[in-house]
N, CA, C and O atoms as a CHARMM CRD file, in Angstrom:
* protein
*
  388
    1    1 MET  N    130.63300 103.43100 179.10600 PROA 1      0.00000
    2    1 MET  CA   131.41900 102.85700 180.23500 PROA 1      0.00000
    3    1 MET  C    132.64400 101.83300 179.67900 PROA 1      0.00000
    4    1 MET  O    132.65500 101.03300 178.74300 PROA 1      0.00000
    5    2 SER  N    133.75000 102.24300 180.75200 PROA 2      0.00000
    6    2 SER  CA   134.80600 101.45600 180.35200 PROA 2      0.00000
    7    2 SER  C    134.93500 100.05200 181.29200 PROA 2      0.00000
    8    2 SER  O    134.22900  99.68200 182.23000 PROA 2      0.00000
    9    3 LEU  N    135.79200  99.59500 180.84000 PROA 3      0.00000
   10    3 LEU  CA   135.94000  97.73000 181.26900 PROA 3      0.00000
   11    3 LEU  C    136.90500  97.59400 181.91000 PROA 3      0.00000
   12    3 LEU  O    137.98200  97.87000 181.38000 PROA 3      0.00000
   13    4 PRO  N    136.87100  97.12500 183.26500 PROA 4      0.00000
   14    4 PRO  CA   137.78700  97.11900 184.16500 PROA 4      0.00000
   15    4 PRO  C    138.71900  96.02900 184.08900 PROA 4      0.00000
   16    4 PRO  O    138.41200  95.01900 184.72100 PROA 4      0.00000
   17    5 LEU  N    139.82700  96.03000 183.42300 PROA 5      0.00000
   18    5 LEU  CA   140.56300  94.85700 183.59300 PROA 5      0.00000
   19    5 LEU  C    141.89100  95.08900 184.32700 PROA 5      0.00000
   20    5 LEU  O    142.65800  96.04900 184.41400 PROA 5      0.00000
   21    6 ARG  N    141.86500  93.57700 184.92800 PROA 6      0.00000
   22    6 ARG  CA   142.69100  93.21900 186.33100 PROA 6      0.00000
   23    6 ARG  C    144.06600  92.95100 185.45100 PROA 6      0.00000
   24    6 ARG  O    143.82400  92.72500 184.26500 PROA 6      0.00000
   25    7 GLU  N    145.47700  92.93400 185.81600 PROA 7      0.00000
   26    7 GLU  CA   146.24000  92.21400 185.27000 PROA 7      0.00000
   27    7 GLU  C    147.17800  91.83100 186.38100 PROA 7      0.00000
   28    7 GLU  O    147.73500  92.71200 187.03700 PROA 7      0.00000
   29    8 THR  N    147.38200  90.52200 186.62400 PROA 8      0.00000
   30    8 THR  CA   147.85900  89.64300 187.96400 PROA 8      0.00000
   31    8 THR  C    148.78100  88.88200 187.06100 PROA 8      0.00000
   32    8 THR  O    148.62400  88.62500 185.86700 PROA 8      0.00000
   33    9 ALA  N    149.76000  88.57400 187.85000 PROA 9      0.00000
   34    9 ALA  CA   151.16400  87.54200 187.79000 PROA 9      0.00000
   35    9 ALA  C    150.34700  86.54400 186.38600 PROA 9      0.00000
   36    9 ALA  O    150.99000  86.32000 185.36000 PROA 9      0.00000
   37   10 ASP  N    149.15200  86.12400 186.52800 PROA 10     0.00000
   38   10 ASP  CA   148.92400  85.06500 185.43100 PROA 10     0.00000
   39   10 ASP  C    148.29800  85.35800 184.22200 PROA 10     0.00000
   40   10 ASP  O    147.93400  84.55900 183.35900 PROA 10     0.00000
   41   11 GLY  N    148.17100  86.98100 184.23800 PROA 11     0.00000
   42   11 GLY  CA   147.37100  87.34300 182.63600 PROA 11     0.00000
   43   11 GLY  C    146.67600  88.15400 183.24500 PROA 11     0.00000
   44   11 GLY  O    146.72600  88.49000 184.42800 PROA 11     0.00000
   45   12 VAL  N    145.74400  88.61100 182.10100 PROA 12     0.00000
   46   12 VAL  CA   144.84800  89.80200 182.40500 PROA 12     0.00000
   47   12 VAL  C    143.29300  88.94300 182.70500 PROA 12     0.00000
   48   12 VAL  O    142.80600  87.99600 182.08800 PROA 12     0.00000
   49   13 VAL  N    142.79300  89.67400 183.85800 PROA 13     0.00000
   50   13 VAL  CA   141.58200  88.90300 183.71100 PROA 13     0.00000
   51   13 VAL  C    140.07600  90.06600 183.65700 PROA 13     0.00000
   52   13 VAL  O    139.87800  91.06500 184.34800 PROA 13     0.00000
   53   14 VAL  N    139.03800  89.34700 182.36400 PROA 14     0.00000
   54   14 VAL  CA   138.04700  90.18100 182.06400 PROA 14     0.00000
   55   14 VAL  C    136.96500  89.94800 182.95300 PROA 14     0.00000
   56   14 VAL  O    136.77300  88.80900 183.37900 PROA 14     0.00000
   57   15 PRO  N    136.31000  90.79900 183.24600 PROA 15     0.00000
   58   15 PRO  CA   135.21400  90.53000 183.68400 PROA 15     0.00000
   59   15 PRO  C    133.95700  90.10800 182.55800 PROA 15     0.00000
   60   15 PRO  O    133.90200  90.87700 181.59800 PROA 15     0.00000
   61   16 VAL  N    133.11200  89.17000 182.56000 PROA 16     0.00000
   62   16 VAL  CA   132.13800  88.76000 181.43900 PROA 16     0.00000
   63   16 VAL  C    130.76000  88.15000 181.81800 PROA 16     0.00000
   64   16 VAL  O    130.51200  87.32200 182.69400 PROA 16     0.00000
   65   17 ARG  N    129.67500  88.94800 180.67800 PROA 17     0.00000
   66   17 ARG  CA   128.41600  87.95500 181.44900 PROA 17     0.00000
   67   17 ARG  C    128.30900  87.78600 179.93200 PROA 17     0.00000
   68   17 ARG  O    128.61200  88.52900 178.99800 PROA 17     0.00000
   69   18 VAL  N    127.47400  85.87200 180.03600 PROA 18     0.00000
   70   18 VAL  CA   127.58100  85.95400 179.02400 PROA 18     0.00000
   71   18 VAL  C    125.64400  85.57900 178.76600 PROA 18     0.00000
   72   18 VAL  O    124.86900  85.38100 179.70200 PROA 18     0.00000
   73   19 VAL  N    125.33000  85.57300 177.56400 PROA 19     0.00000
   74   19 VAL  CA   123.56300  85.63700 177.37300 PROA 19     0.00000
   75   19 VAL  C    123.77000  84.42200 176.44200 PROA 19     0.00000
   76   19 VAL  O    124.10600  84.56700 175.26600 PROA 19     0.00000
   77   20 PRO  N    123.52700  83.04900 177.09600 PROA 20     0.00000
   78   20 PRO  CA   123.50400  81.85300 176.34200 PROA 20     0.00000
   79   20 PRO  C    121.92700  81.83200 175.46800 PROA 20     0.00000
   80   20 PRO  O    120.91000  82.51600 175.58900 PROA 20     0.00000
   81   21 ARG  N    122.31100  80.68600 174.54900 PROA 21     0.00000
   82   21 ARG  CA   120.99500  80.58400 173.70700 PROA 21     0.00000
   83   21 ARG  C    120.76400  82.02600 172.64900 PROA 21     0.00000
   84   21 ARG  O    119.72400  82.54900 172.24900 PROA 21     0.00000
   85   22 ALA  N    121.91500  82.30500 172.46400 PROA 22     0.00000
   86   22 ALA  CA   121.38300  83.77900 171.34400 PROA 22     0.00000
   87   22 ALA  C    121.38000  83.28900 170.06400 PROA 22     0.00000
   88   22 ALA  O    121.56300  82.15000 169.63500 PROA 22     0.00000
   89   23 GLY  N    121.16900  84.21300 169.58500 PROA 23     0.00000
   90   23 GLY  CA   120.93800  83.56400 168.06400 PROA 23     0.00000
   91   23 GLY  C    122.09200  83.46600 167.05500 PROA 23     0.00000
   92   23 GLY  O    122.04700  82.94500 165.94100 PROA 23     0.00000
   93   24 ARG  N    123.29600  84.15500 167.74500 PROA 24     0.00000
   94   24 ARG  CA   124.79900  83.97300 166.85700 PROA 24     0.00000
   95   24 ARG  C    125.42800  84.25200 168.09600 PROA 24     0.00000
   96   24 ARG  O    124.85100  84.84800 169.00600 PROA 24     0.00000
   97   25 THR  N    126.53300  83.86000 168.15500 PROA 25     0.00000
   98   25 THR  CA   128.11000  83.92600 169.09300 PROA 25     0.00000
   99   25 THR  C    128.41500  85.32300 168.68000 PROA 25     0.00000
  100   25 THR  O    128.56700  85.49800 167.47100 PROA 25     0.00000
  101   26 GLU  N    128.54200  86.45600 169.55500 PROA 26     0.00000
  102   26 GLU  CA   128.91900  87.77000 169.33100 PROA 26     0.00000
  103   26 GLU  C    129.20400  88.79300 170.63300 PROA 26     0.00000
  104   26 GLU  O    128.64200  88.57700 171.70700 PROA 26     0.00000
  105   27 LEU  N    130.18000  89.99200 170.44200 PROA 27     0.00000
  106   27 LEU  CA   130.45600  90.89500 171.39100 PROA 27     0.00000
  107   27 LEU  C    129.02000  91.69600 171.32200 PROA 27     0.00000
  108   27 LEU  O    128.37400  92.00800 170.32200 PROA 27     0.00000
  109   28 ASP  N    128.80100  91.87100 172.37900 PROA 28     0.00000
  110   28 ASP  CA   127.59100  92.68100 172.67600 PROA 28     0.00000
  111   28 ASP  C    128.17900  94.17800 172.86900 PROA 28     0.00000
  112   28 ASP  O    128.51300  94.93000 171.95300 PROA 28     0.00000
  113   29 ARG  N    128.23800  94.46400 174.33500 PROA 29     0.00000
  114   29 ARG  CA   128.60700  95.82900 174.74600 PROA 29     0.00000
  115   29 ARG  C    129.27100  95.53800 176.24200 PROA 29     0.00000
  116   29 ARG  O    129.43300  94.44000 176.77300 PROA 29     0.00000
  117   30 VAL  N    129.60600  96.84400 176.75600 PROA 30     0.00000
  118   30 VAL  CA   129.89300  96.54100 178.37600 PROA 30     0.00000
  119   30 VAL  C    129.11500  97.36600 178.73300 PROA 30     0.00000
  120   30 VAL  O    128.81500  98.52100 178.43100 PROA 30     0.00000
  121   31 VAL  N    128.75100  96.45200 179.58200 PROA 31     0.00000
  122   31 VAL  CA   126.95100  97.11700 180.62600 PROA 31     0.00000
  123   31 VAL  C    127.58000  97.09200 181.96000 PROA 31     0.00000
  124   31 VAL  O    127.70200  95.98400 182.48300 PROA 31     0.00000
  125   32 ASP  N    127.98800  98.10300 182.57800 PROA 32     0.00000
  126   32 ASP  CA   127.81500  97.95000 183.87400 PROA 32     0.00000
  127   32 ASP  C    129.18600  97.45800 184.38200 PROA 32     0.00000
  128   32 ASP  O    129.31100  96.65700 185.30800 PROA 32     0.00000
  129   33 GLY  N    130.14200  97.97900 183.73200 PROA 33     0.00000
  130   33 GLY  CA   131.79500  97.52100 184.02300 PROA 33     0.00000
  131   33 GLY  C    131.53300  95.84700 183.45300 PROA 33     0.00000
  132   33 GLY  O    132.20100  95.16600 184.23100 PROA 33     0.00000
  133   34 VAL  N    131.01300  95.13400 182.67900 PROA 34     0.00000
  134   34 VAL  CA   130.98900  93.89400 182.04800 PROA 34     0.00000
  135   34 VAL  C    130.80800  93.54000 180.88300 PROA 34     0.00000
  136   34 VAL  O    129.65900  93.59200 180.44400 PROA 34     0.00000
  137   35 LEU  N    131.83000  93.10200 180.08800 PROA 35     0.00000
  138   35 LEU  CA   131.47000  92.48000 178.44500 PROA 35     0.00000
  139   35 LEU  C    130.51900  91.92100 178.82900 PROA 35     0.00000
  140   35 LEU  O    130.42700  91.56300 180.00300 PROA 35     0.00000
  141   36 ARG  N    129.66300  91.72700 178.01500 PROA 36     0.00000
  142   36 ARG  CA   128.59500  91.23500 177.61400 PROA 36     0.00000
  143   36 ARG  C    128.95700  90.38500 176.42600 PROA 36     0.00000
  144   36 ARG  O    129.57400  90.83400 175.46100 PROA 36     0.00000
  145   37 VAL  N    128.47100  88.89900 176.55400 PROA 37     0.00000
  146   37 VAL  CA   128.90500  88.38000 174.85700 PROA 37     0.00000
  147   37 VAL  C    127.93500  87.15000 175.13700 PROA 37     0.00000
  148   37 VAL  O    127.74800  86.33300 176.03900 PROA 37     0.00000
  149   38 ARG  N    127.31800  87.51300 173.64200 PROA 38     0.00000
  150   38 ARG  CA   126.03600  86.58600 173.33600 PROA 38     0.00000
  151   38 ARG  C    126.84100  85.39100 172.49900 PROA 38     0.00000
  152   38 ARG  O    127.70300  85.48300 171.62500 PROA 38     0.00000
  153   39 LEU  N    126.20400  84.21900 173.12600 PROA 39     0.00000
  154   39 LEU  CA   126.58200  82.84800 172.76500 PROA 39     0.00000
  155   39 LEU  C    125.36500  82.23700 171.96600 PROA 39     0.00000
  156   39 LEU  O    124.21600  82.65500 172.10900 PROA 39     0.00000
  157   40 ALA  N    125.71800  81.20200 171.10300 PROA 40     0.00000
  158   40 ALA  CA   124.73700  80.43900 170.13900 PROA 40     0.00000
  159   40 ALA  C    124.47100  79.40300 171.39600 PROA 40     0.00000
  160   40 ALA  O    123.48100  79.67000 172.07800 PROA 40     0.00000
  161   41 ALA  N    125.11500  78.45100 171.71000 PROA 41     0.00000
  162   41 ALA  CA   125.30900  77.66100 172.71900 PROA 41     0.00000
  163   41 ALA  C    124.65900  77.56400 173.59300 PROA 41     0.00000
  164   41 ALA  O    124.57700  78.69700 174.06600 PROA 41     0.00000
  165   42 ALA  N    123.96600  76.74500 174.29500 PROA 42     0.00000
  166   42 ALA  CA   123.59200  76.29000 175.28300 PROA 42     0.00000
  167   42 ALA  C    124.43600  76.32100 176.38000 PROA 42     0.00000
  168   42 ALA  O    125.65500  76.27200 176.21000 PROA 42     0.00000
  169   43 PRO  N    123.87200  76.40600 177.64300 PROA 43     0.00000
  170   43 PRO  CA   124.63400  76.14500 178.99300 PROA 43     0.00000
  171   43 PRO  C    124.41300  74.94700 179.90200 PROA 43     0.00000
  172   43 PRO  O    124.00100  74.82700 181.05500 PROA 43     0.00000
  173   44 VAL  N    125.01200  73.75300 178.57500 PROA 44     0.00000
  174   44 VAL  CA   124.52800  72.33200 179.06900 PROA 44     0.00000
  175   44 VAL  C    126.04200  71.81200 178.84300 PROA 44     0.00000
  176   44 VAL  O    126.58900  71.98700 177.75400 PROA 44     0.00000
  177   45 GLU  N    126.64800  71.21500 179.83600 PROA 45     0.00000
  178   45 GLU  CA   127.96100  70.38700 179.99900 PROA 45     0.00000
  179   45 GLU  C    129.09500  71.18000 179.73200 PROA 45     0.00000
  180   45 GLU  O    130.20400  70.71500 179.46800 PROA 45     0.00000
  181   46 GLY  N    128.83300  72.30500 179.79700 PROA 46     0.00000
  182   46 GLY  CA   130.09100  73.26900 179.39800 PROA 46     0.00000
  183   46 GLY  C    130.30500  73.55500 178.13100 PROA 46     0.00000
  184   46 GLY  O    131.47600  73.75400 177.80700 PROA 46     0.00000
  185   47 ALA  N    129.37700  73.63800 177.22900 PROA 47     0.00000
  186   47 ALA  CA   129.33100  74.05900 175.59200 PROA 47     0.00000
  187   47 ALA  C    129.85300  75.35700 175.69500 PROA 47     0.00000
  188   47 ALA  O    130.90600  75.74200 175.18700 PROA 47     0.00000
  189   48 ALA  N    128.84500  76.20500 176.57100 PROA 48     0.00000
  190   48 ALA  CA   128.70100  77.60700 176.52900 PROA 48     0.00000
  191   48 ALA  C    130.56100  78.15000 176.80200 PROA 48     0.00000
  192   48 ALA  O    131.26900  78.91600 176.14800 PROA 48     0.00000
  193   49 ASN  N    130.77500  77.52200 177.77000 PROA 49     0.00000
  194   49 ASN  CA   132.41700  77.73300 178.77000 PROA 49     0.00000
  195   49 ASN  C    133.18500  77.77400 177.30900 PROA 49     0.00000
  196   49 ASN  O    133.95800  78.67100 176.97300 PROA 49     0.00000
  197   50 ARG  N    132.88300  76.81400 176.63300 PROA 50     0.00000
  198   50 ARG  CA   133.80200  76.08800 175.64700 PROA 50     0.00000
  199   50 ARG  C    133.62400  77.05100 174.36400 PROA 50     0.00000
  200   50 ARG  O    134.58700  77.31100 173.64300 PROA 50     0.00000
  201   51 GLU  N    132.21200  77.61100 174.10200 PROA 51     0.00000
  202   51 GLU  CA   132.35500  78.41000 173.38200 PROA 51     0.00000
  203   51 GLU  C    132.59100  79.49300 173.41400 PROA 51     0.00000
  204   51 GLU  O    132.93500  79.92700 172.31400 PROA 51     0.00000
  205   52 LEU  N    132.57200  80.37800 174.39100 PROA 52     0.00000
  206   52 LEU  CA   133.38600  81.30900 175.28100 PROA 52     0.00000
  207   52 LEU  C    135.07600  81.58700 174.92100 PROA 52     0.00000
  208   52 LEU  O    135.79500  82.54000 174.62000 PROA 52     0.00000
  209   53 CYS  N    135.15900  80.56200 175.08600 PROA 53     0.00000
  210   53 CYS  CA   137.14700  80.38900 175.40100 PROA 53     0.00000
  211   53 CYS  C    137.24100  80.51500 173.90000 PROA 53     0.00000
  212   53 CYS  O    137.57800  81.63300 173.50900 PROA 53     0.00000
  213   54 GLU  N    137.04100  79.71200 173.09200 PROA 54     0.00000
  214   54 GLU  CA   137.41300  79.77500 171.54100 PROA 54     0.00000
  215   54 GLU  C    137.20800  80.87800 170.65500 PROA 54     0.00000
  216   54 GLU  O    137.83800  81.22800 169.65700 PROA 54     0.00000
  217   55 TYR  N    135.62000  81.63000 171.54300 PROA 55     0.00000
  218   55 TYR  CA   135.33000  82.75000 170.63400 PROA 55     0.00000
  219   55 TYR  C    136.48200  84.02700 171.06900 PROA 55     0.00000
  220   55 TYR  O    136.86700  84.88200 170.27100 PROA 55     0.00000
  221   56 LEU  N    136.84600  83.94400 172.27700 PROA 56     0.00000
  222   56 LEU  CA   137.60600  85.06600 172.21600 PROA 56     0.00000
  223   56 LEU  C    139.17500  84.66500 172.39500 PROA 56     0.00000
  224   56 LEU  O    140.13700  85.43200 172.41400 PROA 56     0.00000
  225   57 ALA  N    139.16500  83.49200 172.49800 PROA 57     0.00000
  226   57 ALA  CA   140.54900  83.20600 171.48100 PROA 57     0.00000
  227   57 ALA  C    141.03100  83.73000 170.26500 PROA 57     0.00000
  228   57 ALA  O    142.13500  84.18000 169.96000 PROA 57     0.00000
  229   58 GLY  N    139.55200  83.52300 169.36600 PROA 58     0.00000
  230   58 GLY  CA   139.85100  83.93100 168.06600 PROA 58     0.00000
  231   58 GLY  C    139.75000  85.39100 167.61100 PROA 58     0.00000
  232   58 GLY  O    140.16200  85.82200 166.53400 PROA 58     0.00000
  233   59 ILE  N    138.98800  86.27700 168.83000 PROA 59     0.00000
  234   59 ILE  CA   138.93200  87.26500 168.37500 PROA 59     0.00000
  235   59 ILE  C    140.36000  88.12000 168.60500 PROA 59     0.00000
  236   59 ILE  O    140.82700  88.90900 167.78300 PROA 59     0.00000
  237   60 LEU  N    140.93700  87.79200 169.88500 PROA 60     0.00000
  238   60 LEU  CA   141.80400  88.13200 170.26600 PROA 60     0.00000
  239   60 LEU  C    143.53600  87.48500 169.43100 PROA 60     0.00000
  240   60 LEU  O    144.66400  87.83300 169.78100 PROA 60     0.00000
  241   61 ASN  N    143.27800  86.77700 168.62100 PROA 61     0.00000
  242   61 ASN  CA   144.33900  86.16700 167.86200 PROA 61     0.00000
  243   61 ASN  C    145.44900  85.67200 168.63200 PROA 61     0.00000
  244   61 ASN  O    146.66400  85.81000 168.48600 PROA 61     0.00000
  245   62 LEU  N    144.37800  84.73500 169.94700 PROA 62     0.00000
  246   62 LEU  CA   145.40900  83.77500 170.80800 PROA 62     0.00000
  247   62 LEU  C    145.03500  82.34200 170.35900 PROA 62     0.00000
  248   62 LEU  O    144.09600  82.01800 169.63300 PROA 62     0.00000
  249   63 PRO  N    145.99000  81.53200 170.95900 PROA 63     0.00000
  250   63 PRO  CA   145.63200  79.98600 170.94100 PROA 63     0.00000
  251   63 PRO  C    144.59100  80.03900 172.17700 PROA 63     0.00000
  252   63 PRO  O    144.45200  80.86100 173.08300 PROA 63     0.00000
  253   64 LYS  N    144.04500  79.07300 171.92100 PROA 64     0.00000
  254   64 LYS  CA   142.49600  78.64100 172.51500 PROA 64     0.00000
  255   64 LYS  C    143.32800  78.36100 174.22800 PROA 64     0.00000
  256   64 LYS  O    142.69700  78.71700 175.22400 PROA 64     0.00000
  257   65 ARG  N    144.54200  77.80500 174.37100 PROA 65     0.00000
  258   65 ARG  CA   145.24000  77.68700 175.74900 PROA 65     0.00000
  259   65 ARG  C    145.18200  78.77400 176.39800 PROA 65     0.00000
  260   65 ARG  O    144.72100  78.83200 177.53800 PROA 65     0.00000
  261   66 ASP  N    145.70600  79.91600 175.66500 PROA 66     0.00000
  262   66 ASP  CA   145.54000  81.10900 176.49300 PROA 66     0.00000
  263   66 ASP  C    144.53900  81.67400 177.04000 PROA 66     0.00000
  264   66 ASP  O    144.77900  82.71500 177.65200 PROA 66     0.00000
  265   67 VAL  N    142.96500  81.11800 176.98800 PROA 67     0.00000
  266   67 VAL  CA   141.88700  81.90300 177.33500 PROA 67     0.00000
  267   67 VAL  C    140.92500  80.87600 178.19900 PROA 67     0.00000
  268   67 VAL  O    140.27300  79.96900 177.68000 PROA 67     0.00000
  269   68 GLU  N    140.95000  81.15900 179.51700 PROA 68     0.00000
  270   68 GLU  CA   140.40400  80.35600 180.12300 PROA 68     0.00000
  271   68 GLU  C    139.36400  80.93600 181.25900 PROA 68     0.00000
  272   68 GLU  O    139.49800  82.12600 181.54100 PROA 68     0.00000
  273   69 ILE  N    138.20700  80.09100 182.01700 PROA 69     0.00000
  274   69 ILE  CA   137.31400  80.61600 182.88600 PROA 69     0.00000
  275   69 ILE  C    138.26200  80.68600 184.08600 PROA 69     0.00000
  276   69 ILE  O    138.84800  79.69500 184.52300 PROA 69     0.00000
  277   70 ALA  N    138.35400  81.68000 184.49300 PROA 70     0.00000
  278   70 ALA  CA   138.92000  81.76600 185.94400 PROA 70     0.00000
  279   70 ALA  C    138.19900  81.75900 187.31200 PROA 70     0.00000
  280   70 ALA  O    138.76500  81.61000 188.39500 PROA 70     0.00000
  281   71 SER  N    136.54800  81.98400 187.07000 PROA 71     0.00000
  282   71 SER  CA   135.64600  81.70500 187.99600 PROA 71     0.00000
  283   71 SER  C    134.48800  82.06900 187.58200 PROA 71     0.00000
  284   71 SER  O    134.26800  83.05400 186.87700 PROA 71     0.00000
  285   72 GLY  N    133.69500  81.30100 187.99700 PROA 72     0.00000
  286   72 GLY  CA   132.17800  81.52400 187.63600 PROA 72     0.00000
  287   72 GLY  C    131.38500  80.68800 186.70900 PROA 72     0.00000
  288   72 GLY  O    130.24300  80.94000 186.32500 PROA 72     0.00000
  289   73 ALA  N    132.22400  79.50700 186.34000 PROA 73     0.00000
  290   73 ALA  CA   132.32100  78.60900 185.16100 PROA 73     0.00000
  291   73 ALA  C    130.83000  78.19700 185.82900 PROA 73     0.00000
  292   73 ALA  O    130.73800  77.07700 185.32800 PROA 73     0.00000
  293   74 ARG  N    129.80900  78.32800 186.49100 PROA 74     0.00000
  294   74 ARG  CA   128.16900  77.73100 186.48800 PROA 74     0.00000
  295   74 ARG  C    127.71200  78.84200 186.36900 PROA 74     0.00000
  296   74 ARG  O    126.58600  78.87400 186.86600 PROA 74     0.00000
  297   75 SER  N    128.08700  80.01400 185.85800 PROA 75     0.00000
  298   75 SER  CA   127.29400  81.11200 186.34600 PROA 75     0.00000
  299   75 SER  C    127.29300  82.18900 184.98500 PROA 75     0.00000
  300   75 SER  O    128.21300  82.21300 184.16800 PROA 75     0.00000
  301   76 ARG  N    126.18500  82.98600 184.92400 PROA 76     0.00000
  302   76 ARG  CA   126.31600  83.85000 183.54600 PROA 76     0.00000
  303   76 ARG  C    127.53400  84.79900 183.92800 PROA 76     0.00000
  304   76 ARG  O    128.31700  84.83000 182.97900 PROA 76     0.00000
  305   77 GLN  N    127.90100  85.47300 184.84500 PROA 77     0.00000
  306   77 GLN  CA   128.85900  86.31300 185.57200 PROA 77     0.00000
  307   77 GLN  C    129.97300  85.33100 185.66700 PROA 77     0.00000
  308   77 GLN  O    130.00900  84.37000 186.43600 PROA 77     0.00000
  309   78 LYS  N    130.95300  85.70700 184.72900 PROA 78     0.00000
  310   78 LYS  CA   132.05400  84.99500 184.94900 PROA 78     0.00000
  311   78 LYS  C    133.89300  85.79600 185.19300 PROA 78     0.00000
  312   78 LYS  O    133.91300  86.94800 184.76000 PROA 78     0.00000
  313   79 SER  N    134.90900  85.44400 185.63000 PROA 79     0.00000
  314   79 SER  CA   136.04800  86.06800 184.64000 PROA 79     0.00000
  315   79 SER  C    136.42300  84.82500 184.03600 PROA 79     0.00000
  316   79 SER  O    136.16400  83.62500 184.13000 PROA 79     0.00000
  317   80 VAL  N    137.39700  85.89300 183.14100 PROA 80     0.00000
  318   80 VAL  CA   137.79900  84.78400 181.91000 PROA 80     0.00000
  319   80 VAL  C    139.55300  85.60300 181.99900 PROA 80     0.00000
  320   80 VAL  O    139.80300  86.80700 181.95400 PROA 80     0.00000
  321   81 ARG  N    140.50300  84.46500 182.13300 PROA 81     0.00000
  322   81 ARG  CA   141.81000  84.53700 182.08600 PROA 81     0.00000
  323   81 ARG  C    142.24900  84.85900 181.08000 PROA 81     0.00000
  324   81 ARG  O    141.53400  84.26300 180.27500 PROA 81     0.00000
  325   82 ILE  N    143.27200  85.65400 180.29100 PROA 82     0.00000
  326   82 ILE  CA   143.93500  85.74800 179.03000 PROA 82     0.00000
  327   82 ILE  C    145.01200  85.99400 179.33900 PROA 82     0.00000
  328   82 ILE  O    145.24900  86.87300 180.16800 PROA 82     0.00000
  329   83 THR  N    146.30200  85.01100 178.53300 PROA 83     0.00000
  330   83 THR  CA   147.61400  85.43000 178.91100 PROA 83     0.00000
  331   83 THR  C    148.14500  85.24400 177.49200 PROA 83     0.00000
  332   83 THR  O    147.56700  84.75700 176.52100 PROA 83     0.00000
  333   84 GLY  N    149.64100  85.84800 177.61700 PROA 84     0.00000
  334   84 GLY  CA   149.77800  85.86000 176.33400 PROA 84     0.00000
  335   84 GLY  C    150.01600  87.44800 176.20000 PROA 84     0.00000
  336   84 GLY  O    151.18300  87.83600 176.13500 PROA 84     0.00000
  337   85 ILE  N    148.88800  88.45400 176.15200 PROA 85     0.00000
  338   85 ILE  CA   149.15200  89.68900 175.72800 PROA 85     0.00000
  339   85 ILE  C    148.90000  90.91900 177.07400 PROA 85     0.00000
  340   85 ILE  O    148.17400  90.39200 177.91700 PROA 85     0.00000
  341   86 GLY  N    149.10400  91.67500 177.29100 PROA 86     0.00000
  342   86 GLY  CA   148.81200  92.78100 178.07900 PROA 86     0.00000
  343   86 GLY  C    147.33600  93.27300 178.14600 PROA 86     0.00000
  344   86 GLY  O    146.54500  92.88400 177.28600 PROA 86     0.00000
  345   87 LYS  N    146.91200  94.17000 179.20200 PROA 87     0.00000
  346   87 LYS  CA   145.70500  94.45800 179.63000 PROA 87     0.00000
  347   87 LYS  C    145.33000  95.37400 178.07600 PROA 87     0.00000
  348   87 LYS  O    144.37400  95.26700 177.30800 PROA 87     0.00000
  349   88 ASP  N    146.44900  96.20500 178.04900 PROA 88     0.00000
  350   88 ASP  CA   146.14400  97.51200 177.05600 PROA 88     0.00000
  351   88 ASP  C    146.20500  96.67200 175.46100 PROA 88     0.00000
  352   88 ASP  O    145.72900  97.23000 174.47300 PROA 88     0.00000
  353   89 GLU  N    146.73300  95.52400 175.38300 PROA 89     0.00000
  354   89 GLU  CA   146.39900  94.61200 173.89400 PROA 89     0.00000
  355   89 GLU  C    145.35000  94.31100 174.07500 PROA 89     0.00000
  356   89 GLU  O    144.71500  94.31400 173.02000 PROA 89     0.00000
  357   90 VAL  N    144.60200  93.94000 175.18000 PROA 90     0.00000
  358   90 VAL  CA   143.38100  93.05400 174.89500 PROA 90     0.00000
  359   90 VAL  C    142.30700  94.36900 175.08500 PROA 90     0.00000
  360   90 VAL  O    141.08400  94.23200 175.12700 PROA 90     0.00000
  361   91 ARG  N    142.85600  95.36600 175.16500 PROA 91     0.00000
  362   91 ARG  CA   141.36200  96.43300 174.97400 PROA 91     0.00000
  363   91 ARG  C    141.61200  96.50800 173.67800 PROA 91     0.00000
  364   91 ARG  O    140.59400  96.09000 173.12600 PROA 91     0.00000
  365   92 ALA  N    142.54200  96.86100 172.73500 PROA 92     0.00000
  366   92 ALA  CA   142.62500  96.94300 171.57800 PROA 92     0.00000
  367   92 ALA  C    142.08800  95.70400 170.79900 PROA 92     0.00000
  368   92 ALA  O    141.22000  96.04800 169.99700 PROA 92     0.00000
  369   93 ARG  N    142.33600  94.40000 170.79400 PROA 93     0.00000
  370   93 ARG  CA   141.93800  93.72800 170.05900 PROA 93     0.00000
  371   93 ARG  C    140.50600  93.33400 170.39800 PROA 93     0.00000
  372   93 ARG  O    140.11600  92.33900 169.78600 PROA 93     0.00000
  373   94 LEU  N    139.64700  93.88500 171.22800 PROA 94     0.00000
  374   94 LEU  CA   138.03700  94.01100 171.46600 PROA 94     0.00000
  375   94 LEU  C    137.71300  95.09300 171.38500 PROA 94     0.00000
  376   94 LEU  O    136.79300  95.42700 172.13100 PROA 94     0.00000
  377   95 GLY  N    138.33500  96.19600 170.40800 PROA 95     0.00000
  378   95 GLY  CA   137.96200  97.10600 170.17600 PROA 95     0.00000
  379   95 GLY  C    137.18900  98.21100 171.20900 PROA 95     0.00000
  380   95 GLY  O    136.21400  98.90500 170.92000 PROA 95     0.00000
  381   96 LEU  N    137.92600  98.16300 172.51300 PROA 96     0.00000
  382   96 LEU  CA   137.07900  99.00200 173.66300 PROA 96     0.00000
  383   96 LEU  C    138.33600  99.87100 173.88700 PROA 96     0.00000
  384   96 LEU  O    138.84800  99.82400 175.00500 PROA 96     0.00000
  385   97 CYS  N    138.85600 100.62000 172.98900 PROA 97     0.00000
  386   97 CYS  CA   139.85100 101.78700 173.00400 PROA 97     0.00000
  387   97 CYS  C    138.86400 103.02000 172.77800 PROA 97     0.00000
  388   97 CYS  O    139.31000 104.16600 172.72900 PROA 97     0.00000
């Protein structure tokens, strides 16, 4: 299944579903049109959100400031905004091509 990325004036928006308290932080797969990411951090005081942004920034080879939670900060289902690269490059760097 493909991942629907949305390009906006502010960057590329990626739909993400997080699985907190996983054994390790890793990309899982695309499920129902959403990128599933397993996070070792617990969803306490924003730790999982910080880990998600830092992890995606590392995979995408971007500064941490270019990856932010656009919506869903208190939910497992989130929208992550990525600036600095286009949606084709996001796909390529996530290995979704």
